[in-house]
Each structure stands twice: as C-alpha cells, then as structure tokens.
C-alpha cells in the first residue's frame, strides 16, 4: 500500500484537490462553509438540546461541549457517507483503466481531513474565547486521537465503498445507521446522563455497554481536554485501538478480495 | 522477447446478476443458483512479441473487449495467466469517470497521474500532448462540450505520450477525421519502429493491414487462428462471406 501511495502521489493530490474545489464551487463563502456549518449546527443544538430539552446538565459551557463532539463526528459522518459512493460514483473511470482502487476511499478520507483540521481549530478558538480551561497534557495527545479516528474511518470507508459496489442497498442502510450511531455517541448529551438518577433502569442496564461503541470512545477523547470528567476509561481506549487495527486489517483484506470483481459488476 | 504472454485464459461472466440484497436472500432461501454463467473467453492463449503490432479481430460479442479489459487489468481472469512485461497504457475514452466538468487540460493531468507519472514528467509531456491533439484553442474547455472526435484526439494523444511500453487501442479511432487518422497511423508506425508494442482491437480492417504485423481471430471467446496480418484479414473476411452465403441459402 505504501509503495502504491508513493507512486500515485500525483493522482491522489489531483483527486483531493478536485474534490475540494468541487465541494465549494458556486458557493459564496467557499471554504468558510467548513467552519460555518459546524457553528450553525452548534447554535441549533444549543438552542434545541440545551435550552428546550435541557441536556446540558453538568457540562458548561454546553456550546463548547457540542462543538467538540460535533466536529469529529462530522468528519466521520461525511467520510463514511461519501465513502459509500467512493467507488460506485467513479464507475466510469474504474471501468476504463486500472489503477489501485483503494485510492478512491483514501483520497476521500484525505479531502475530508483537510476540511476537518481547520474546523477542529475552531474548538480551540471557542475555548479560548469562552475563557474555558484546557488540559494541555491531553491536548497535545489529540493528534494521536485524530490518527486513531482517521484509521477507524478509513476501515469503515473501505468496507462500505466496496460493499456498495455489489449491493447498492448499503447506501440506504448507511444513511440510517449513521443517524442512529450519532445518537449513540456523547455529542448532544454528557455521558453521566446515562447513569444519572433520573434515567430509566433500562438505560442504566445498558450503560455498561455504551463504550463498546468505538466512536463513543473517540468522541469522549475529544471532550477530555476540555471536560476532564467526560473522558473514557483507559481500558476502553485500549479496546478501541485494538478494534480499529482489527477492523482496518479486516476491511483491507475484504477490499482486496472483493476488488477482483469490481471491474465487471460496477 | 515477449511483451504479453497469455496462457489458457478463461473468463466467465455472471448474467442477470442481482444487485439487491433482497434478490440475494430470496435465491439463497430457494437454494437456486444466483447467476447464470456465460463464457466470454474460453481457453485463450497467445503471445505478443516486444516491438510488434498485434491486432485482435472478431465480430461483436467475440470477446474482444473482454480480452482488452483483462489485458489492461480492469477485470481478473477466472483461470489462466496473463503476463504483461512493461507498462501498459490503454487508450481510454475521455470524459469518462470523474466529473465531466474537468477541462481538457485537467484531463491530461488526471490521465497522466493515473498512469503514475510524476509532476515533473507531466509538465514535460503536457505541451506535447496538447500540440499533437491540435486542441490548443479548446484545452481549457470542459470535456463535456467536446465532440467525440475531439475526445478521441485528446485520448489518443495522451496514450501515446505517457511513455508506456505497451499501448492498447480499442476502436476509438473510428471517430477522428481523415487527417487525424492519418496522423495517428503515422504515429503508430513511428512508435512501433521505436520498439513499443501495440495491440489493436478492431473490426475496421483496412488500416490494420498497414499498421499491424500479426493478428488473432477471436470468435465466441475462442482463438480461431493466429498468423500474419494480411492472411488473417483475408481469412476473416472470406469466413464472413461464406457465412453470409450460407445464410442466404438457408433462407
């Protein structure tokens, strides 16, 4: 894979560049949408979930909490959704000429990452503006968290992109799954809500399983520098790292195998 | 030395492939076969020497395009082996894939990048490609506004300039105008003389006589015969005629 990346560096650069340009073409604010979109969502969520439904208990300031979870989630969400169409959307090219097809999910991930990094800086800016204290020791570990998330996302993207070539149903399933997945992550509510006094006993019974969701762990890792009590236990972090590696290797293997028939079924 | 060695190549296609999970489960429960097999290539073997121009001729549905795709690596054979020595450049249709909004210039960069050229080399060959295609005026126009002749010209220009060892040409040339065709044939002869291998898949016979050295006749996925170009074309055309006669008699 590494050798391929080196050889096709130019192609990947071209594809990422094109992807980014197309995304913001004909839009007045262009690249600023990367920042405007999460800010807008933050406002909506703060209004709806903070003021109306009042999920903001124990996390203050709530807008910062929402933004710190929402931005990494948007990165994951966009990458997976776009990832489903990474191969099937490029069918005409794939049918015409051969080059390593993993380049498509990979460039899609990279272009989403290019959008993610400045949006991520927005969290820091907001924290500074609000005068919120930050744990510097954990803040410098965030690049590792980003790397972990990128690897996990790439694993999922490889999997859904190749499956969608064979069964277009994957696209519809993914739309639904991603919606459910978002609510299974601590984005609009703090994690202690799951074990709090006022929740139903069913929720409490399943609260122990909550961190088996790797995205819940990853999102919590993003919260940690700003809200130290919102971080996951270390055992769940280790679990997520192992799961990510296994998922990536499994997805890679499956991609390689299923790739053989892509040229004819796409 | 051989540029392409194909041994006992067989390729089946699955007909009526059901692309939904629903269909998949229904047939799974019923225990029926989920697809019908159709043999596109049946035990095909041949060799192309380095520096040779080779034609693959046959009727529609003979398996030419499938063979072409296997050679360029787009589809995998079910059994048999394909050994290609050197870099292969299939002449691809432009505006295919990606966004058709890309301009001619962007398409050149993209296609060069697809064949693994680095930035420096791309900058080097770019003016040559533009010049050969005679599209200087329209090079910054999106390819979707190109005529099919213009697309073919640009596609051909790219394929011959990326310094591949083996050039695969599918019948794209049929669309260019007379002058450009002449230019292409001259260029192909030049390439062949400089030691490149050219494989042409076609059913327009006339130009093949000038360009190619040898030919392979494909019929219903099987190799009928391999031999010197003129001999093969004569044979192919006489076969066609006798078949036609037979049909007329039958009617």
CSV table of C-alpha atoms in Angstrom, one decimal, chain A:
chain,number,residue,atom,x,y,z
A,1,UNK,CA,0.0,0.0,0.0
A,2,UNK,CA,2.8,2.4,0.9
A,3,UNK,CA,4.5,1.8,-2.4
A,4,UNK,CA,1.3,2.5,-4.2
A,5,UNK,CA,0.7,5.7,-2.4
A,6,UNK,CA,4.2,6.9,-3.3
A,7,UNK,CA,3.7,6.0,-6.9
A,8,UNK,CA,0.3,7.6,-7.2
A,9,UNK,CA,1.0,10.6,-5.1
A,10,UNK,CA,0.3,12.9,-8.0
A,11,UNK,CA,-3.0,11.2,-8.7
A,12,UNK,CA,-4.1,11.5,-5.1
A,13,UNK,CA,-3.1,15.1,-5.0
A,14,UNK,CA,-5.2,15.7,-8.1
A,15,UNK,CA,-8.2,13.9,-6.7
A,16,UNK,CA,-8.1,15.6,-3.4
A,17,UNK,CA,-7.7,19.0,-5.0
A,18,UNK,CA,-10.6,18.4,-7.4
A,19,UNK,CA,-12.8,17.1,-4.6
A,20,UNK,CA,-12.2,20.2,-2.5
A,21,UNK,CA,-12.8,22.5,-5.4
A,22,UNK,CA,-16.0,20.9,-6.5
A,23,UNK,CA,-17.4,20.9,-3.0
A,24,UNK,CA,-17.2,24.7,-2.6
A,25,UNK,CA,-17.7,25.7,-6.2
A,26,UNK,CA,-20.5,28.2,-6.8
A,27,UNK,CA,-20.8,28.9,-3.1
A,28,UNK,CA,-20.3,32.5,-1.9
A,29,UNK,CA,-18.4,31.6,1.3
A,30,UNK,CA,-16.4,28.8,-0.3
A,31,UNK,CA,-14.0,27.2,2.2
A,32,UNK,CA,-15.6,29.0,5.1
A,33,UNK,CA,-18.5,26.6,5.0
A,34,UNK,CA,-16.2,24.2,6.7
A,35,UNK,CA,-16.4,26.5,9.7
A,36,UNK,CA,-19.9,27.9,9.2
A,37,UNK,CA,-21.6,24.6,9.0
A,38,UNK,CA,-20.5,23.2,12.5
A,39,UNK,CA,-21.0,26.7,14.0
A,40,UNK,CA,-24.6,26.8,12.7
A,41,UNK,CA,-25.2,23.3,13.9
A,42,UNK,CA,-23.8,24.2,17.3
A,43,UNK,CA,-26.2,27.1,17.6
A,44,UNK,CA,-29.2,24.9,16.6
A,45,UNK,CA,-28.2,22.1,19.0
A,46,UNK,CA,-27.6,24.5,21.9
A,47,UNK,CA,-31.0,26.0,21.3
A,48,UNK,CA,-32.9,22.8,21.0
A,49,UNK,CA,-31.0,20.4,23.3
A,50,UNK,CA,-29.5,22.9,25.7
A,51,UNK,CA,-32.4,25.3,26.3
A,52,UNK,CA,-35.5,23.3,25.3
A,53,UNK,CA,-34.7,19.7,26.2
A,54,UNK,CA,-32.1,20.8,28.7
A,55,UNK,CA,-29.5,18.1,28.2
A,56,UNK,CA,-26.8,20.5,29.3
A,57,UNK,CA,-26.5,19.3,32.9
A,58,UNK,CA,-23.0,19.1,34.2
A,59,UNK,CA,-21.3,20.3,31.1
A,60,UNK,CA,-20.6,24.0,31.0
A,61,UNK,CA,-20.3,25.7,28.6
A,62,UNK,CA,-22.6,23.5,26.6
A,63,UNK,CA,-21.9,25.1,23.2
A,64,UNK,CA,-18.2,24.1,23.6
A,65,UNK,CA,-19.2,20.5,24.6
A,66,UNK,CA,-21.4,20.2,21.5
A,67,UNK,CA,-18.8,21.7,19.2
A,68,UNK,CA,-16.0,19.4,20.5
A,69,UNK,CA,-18.1,16.4,19.8
A,70,UNK,CA,-19.8,17.6,16.7
A,71,UNK,CA,-16.7,18.4,14.6
A,72,UNK,CA,-15.1,15.0,14.9
A,73,UNK,CA,-18.4,13.4,14.3
A,74,UNK,CA,-19.0,15.4,11.1
A,75,UNK,CA,-15.6,14.2,9.9
A,76,UNK,CA,-16.6,10.6,10.5
A,77,UNK,CA,-20.1,11.1,9.1
A,78,UNK,CA,-19.1,12.8,5.9
A,79,UNK,CA,-16.3,10.3,5.3
A,80,UNK,CA,-18.5,7.3,5.6
A,81,UNK,CA,-21.4,8.7,3.6
A,82,UNK,CA,-19.1,9.9,0.8
A,83,UNK,CA,-17.1,6.7,1.3
A,84,UNK,CA,-20.1,4.6,0.3
A,85,UNK,CA,-20.0,6.2,-3.1
A,86,UNK,CA,-16.2,6.4,-3.4
A,87,UNK,CA,-16.1,3.5,-5.8
A,88,UNK,CA,-19.6,3.4,-7.3
A,89,UNK,CA,-19.6,7.1,-8.0
A,90,UNK,CA,-16.4,6.7,-10.1
A,91,UNK,CA,-17.7,3.7,-12.0
A,92,UNK,CA,-17.0,5.0,-15.5
A,93,UNK,CA,-13.3,5.6,-14.6
A,94,UNK,CA,-12.9,2.2,-12.9
A,95,UNK,CA,-14.3,0.5,-16.0
A,96,UNK,CA,-11.9,2.2,-18.3
A,97,UNK,CA,-8.5,2.0,-16.7
A,98,UNK,CA,-6.8,0.1,-14.0
A,99,UNK,CA,-5.1,1.7,-11.0
A,100,UNK,CA,-5.2,0.8,-7.3
A,101,UNK,CA,-8.8,1.3,-6.4
A,102,UNK,CA,-8.1,1.9,-2.7
A,103,UNK,CA,-7.0,5.3,-3.8
A,104,UNK,CA,-10.7,6.4,-4.0
A,105,UNK,CA,-11.6,5.8,-0.4
A,106,UNK,CA,-8.2,7.1,0.7
A,107,UNK,CA,-8.4,10.4,-1.2
A,108,UNK,CA,-12.0,10.9,0.0
A,109,UNK,CA,-10.7,10.5,3.6
A,110,UNK,CA,-7.9,12.9,3.0
A,111,UNK,CA,-10.1,15.6,1.5
A,112,UNK,CA,-12.4,15.3,4.4
A,113,UNK,CA,-9.5,15.6,6.8
A,114,UNK,CA,-8.4,18.8,5.0
A,115,UNK,CA,-11.8,20.1,5.9
A,116,UNK,CA,-11.7,18.7,9.4
A,117,UNK,CA,-8.4,20.3,10.6
A,118,UNK,CA,-9.4,24.0,10.4
A,119,UNK,CA,-12.8,23.1,11.8
A,120,UNK,CA,-11.0,21.4,14.6
A,121,UNK,CA,-9.1,24.6,15.3
A,122,UNK,CA,-12.4,26.2,15.8
A,123,UNK,CA,-12.9,24.2,19.0
A,124,UNK,CA,-9.7,25.7,20.4
A,125,UNK,CA,-10.7,29.2,19.4
A,126,UNK,CA,-14.1,28.8,21.1
A,127,UNK,CA,-12.5,27.5,24.2
A,128,UNK,CA,-10.1,30.5,24.3
A,129,UNK,CA,-12.9,32.9,23.6
A,130,UNK,CA,-15.1,31.5,26.3
A,131,UNK,CA,-12.1,31.5,28.7
A,132,UNK,CA,-12.5,27.8,29.3
A,133,UNK,CA,-9.6,26.0,31.0
A,134,UNK,CA,-7.8,23.3,28.9
A,135,UNK,CA,-5.8,20.3,30.0
A,136,UNK,CA,-2.6,20.9,28.0
A,137,UNK,CA,-1.2,17.4,28.7
A,138,UNK,CA,-4.2,15.9,27.0
A,139,UNK,CA,-4.4,18.5,24.3
A,140,UNK,CA,-1.0,17.5,22.9
A,141,UNK,CA,-2.2,13.9,22.6
A,142,UNK,CA,-5.1,14.9,20.3
A,143,UNK,CA,-3.1,14.3,17.1
A,144,UNK,CA,-3.0,10.7,18.2
A,145,UNK,CA,-6.7,10.7,18.6
A,146,UNK,CA,-7.1,12.2,15.2
A,147,UNK,CA,-4.9,9.5,13.8
A,148,UNK,CA,-6.9,6.8,15.5
A,149,UNK,CA,-10.1,8.2,14.2
A,150,UNK,CA,-8.7,8.5,10.7
A,151,UNK,CA,-7.7,4.9,10.7
A,152,UNK,CA,-11.0,3.7,12.1
A,153,UNK,CA,-12.8,5.9,9.5
A,154,UNK,CA,-10.7,4.5,6.7
A,155,UNK,CA,-11.5,1.0,7.7
A,156,UNK,CA,-15.2,1.7,7.7
A,157,UNK,CA,-14.9,3.6,4.4
A,158,UNK,CA,-13.0,0.8,2.7
A,159,UNK,CA,-15.7,-1.6,3.8
A,160,UNK,CA,-18.8,0.4,2.8
A,161,UNK,CA,-17.3,1.5,-0.5
A,162,UNK,CA,-16.6,-2.0,-1.8
A,163,UNK,CA,-19.8,-3.4,-0.4
A,164,UNK,CA,-21.8,-0.7,-2.1
A,165,UNK,CA,-20.4,-1.8,-5.5
A,166,UNK,CA,-22.0,-5.2,-5.1
A,167,UNK,CA,-25.2,-4.1,-3.2
A,168,UNK,CA,-26.5,-0.6,-3.6
A,169,UNK,CA,-28.6,-1.2,-0.6
A,170,UNK,CA,-25.6,-0.3,1.5
A,171,UNK,CA,-26.1,3.3,0.7
A,172,UNK,CA,-29.6,3.4,2.2
A,173,UNK,CA,-28.6,1.3,5.2
A,174,UNK,CA,-25.6,3.6,6.0
A,175,UNK,CA,-27.8,6.7,6.0
A,176,UNK,CA,-30.0,5.1,8.7
A,177,UNK,CA,-27.1,3.6,10.6
A,178,UNK,CA,-25.2,6.9,10.8
A,179,UNK,CA,-28.2,8.7,12.2
A,180,UNK,CA,-28.6,6.0,14.9
A,181,UNK,CA,-24.9,6.0,15.5
A,182,UNK,CA,-24.8,9.7,16.2
A,183,UNK,CA,-27.3,9.4,19.0
A,184,UNK,CA,-25.2,6.5,20.4
A,185,UNK,CA,-22.3,8.9,20.8
A,186,UNK,CA,-21.9,11.6,23.5
A,187,UNK,CA,-22.5,14.6,21.3
A,188,UNK,CA,-25.6,16.3,22.4
A,189,UNK,CA,-25.7,14.8,26.0
A,190,UNK,CA,-22.9,14.3,28.6
A,191,UNK,CA,-22.1,10.7,29.4
A,192,UNK,CA,-23.1,10.9,33.1
A,193,UNK,CA,-26.7,11.3,31.9
A,194,UNK,CA,-26.7,7.5,31.3
A,195,UNK,CA,-26.0,6.7,34.9
A,196,UNK,CA,-27.8,9.7,36.4
A,197,UNK,CA,-30.6,9.4,38.9
A,198,UNK,CA,-33.4,10.4,36.6
A,199,UNK,CA,-32.8,7.9,33.7
A,200,UNK,CA,-34.9,4.8,33.3
A,201,UNK,CA,-33.5,1.5,34.6
A,202,UNK,CA,-33.3,0.0,31.0
A,203,UNK,CA,-30.8,2.7,30.1
A,204,UNK,CA,-28.8,2.0,33.2
A,205,UNK,CA,-28.7,-1.7,32.4
A,206,UNK,CA,-27.1,-1.0,29.1
A,207,UNK,CA,-24.9,1.9,30.2
A,208,UNK,CA,-22.0,-0.6,30.7
A,209,UNK,CA,-22.1,-1.4,27.0
A,210,UNK,CA,-22.0,2.2,25.9
A,211,UNK,CA,-18.3,2.4,25.4
A,212,UNK,CA,-18.1,-0.7,23.3
A,213,UNK,CA,-19.1,1.8,20.6
A,214,UNK,CA,-15.6,2.9,19.4
A,215,UNK,CA,-17.0,6.2,18.2
A,216,UNK,CA,-18.3,7.0,21.7
A,217,UNK,CA,-14.8,6.4,23.0
A,218,UNK,CA,-13.2,8.6,20.3
A,219,UNK,CA,-15.7,11.4,20.8
A,220,UNK,CA,-15.1,11.3,24.6
A,221,UNK,CA,-11.3,11.5,23.9
A,222,UNK,CA,-12.0,14.8,22.1
A,223,UNK,CA,-14.0,16.0,25.1
A,224,UNK,CA,-11.4,15.1,27.6
A,225,UNK,CA,-9.0,18.1,27.3
A,226,UNK,CA,-11.9,20.5,27.9
A,227,UNK,CA,-14.1,18.4,30.2
A,228,UNK,CA,-11.8,16.1,32.2
A,229,UNK,CA,-14.7,14.2,33.8
A,230,UNK,CA,-16.1,13.3,30.3
A,231,UNK,CA,-13.1,11.2,29.3
A,232,UNK,CA,-13.4,7.4,28.8
A,233,UNK,CA,-11.6,4.8,31.0
A,234,UNK,CA,-8.2,3.7,29.7
A,235,UNK,CA,-9.4,0.1,29.2
A,236,UNK,CA,-11.9,1.4,26.6
A,237,UNK,CA,-9.2,3.3,24.8
A,238,UNK,CA,-7.1,0.2,24.5
A,239,UNK,CA,-10.1,-1.7,23.3
A,240,UNK,CA,-10.8,0.9,20.7
A,241,UNK,CA,-7.2,0.9,19.5
A,242,UNK,CA,-7.3,-2.9,19.1
A,243,UNK,CA,-10.7,-2.8,17.4
A,244,UNK,CA,-9.5,-0.1,15.0
A,245,UNK,CA,-6.5,-2.1,13.9
A,246,UNK,CA,-8.5,-5.3,13.5
A,247,UNK,CA,-11.2,-3.5,11.6
A,248,UNK,CA,-8.7,-1.8,9.3
A,249,UNK,CA,-6.9,-5.1,8.5
A,250,UNK,CA,-10.2,-6.9,8.0
A,251,UNK,CA,-11.6,-4.2,5.8
A,252,UNK,CA,-8.3,-4.1,3.8
A,253,UNK,CA,-8.4,-7.9,3.3
A,254,UNK,CA,-12.0,-7.8,2.2
A,255,UNK,CA,-11.4,-4.9,-0.1
A,256,UNK,CA,-8.6,-6.7,-1.8
A,257,UNK,CA,-10.6,-9.8,-2.2
A,258,UNK,CA,-13.8,-8.2,-3.5
A,259,UNK,CA,-11.8,-5.8,-5.7
A,260,UNK,CA,-11.2,-8.6,-8.2
A,261,UNK,CA,-14.8,-8.5,-9.5
A,262,UNK,CA,-15.3,-4.8,-9.2
A,263,UNK,CA,-14.4,-4.2,-12.8
A,264,UNK,CA,-17.3,-6.3,-14.0
A,265,UNK,CA,-20.1,-5.7,-11.5
A,266,UNK,CA,-19.8,-1.9,-11.1
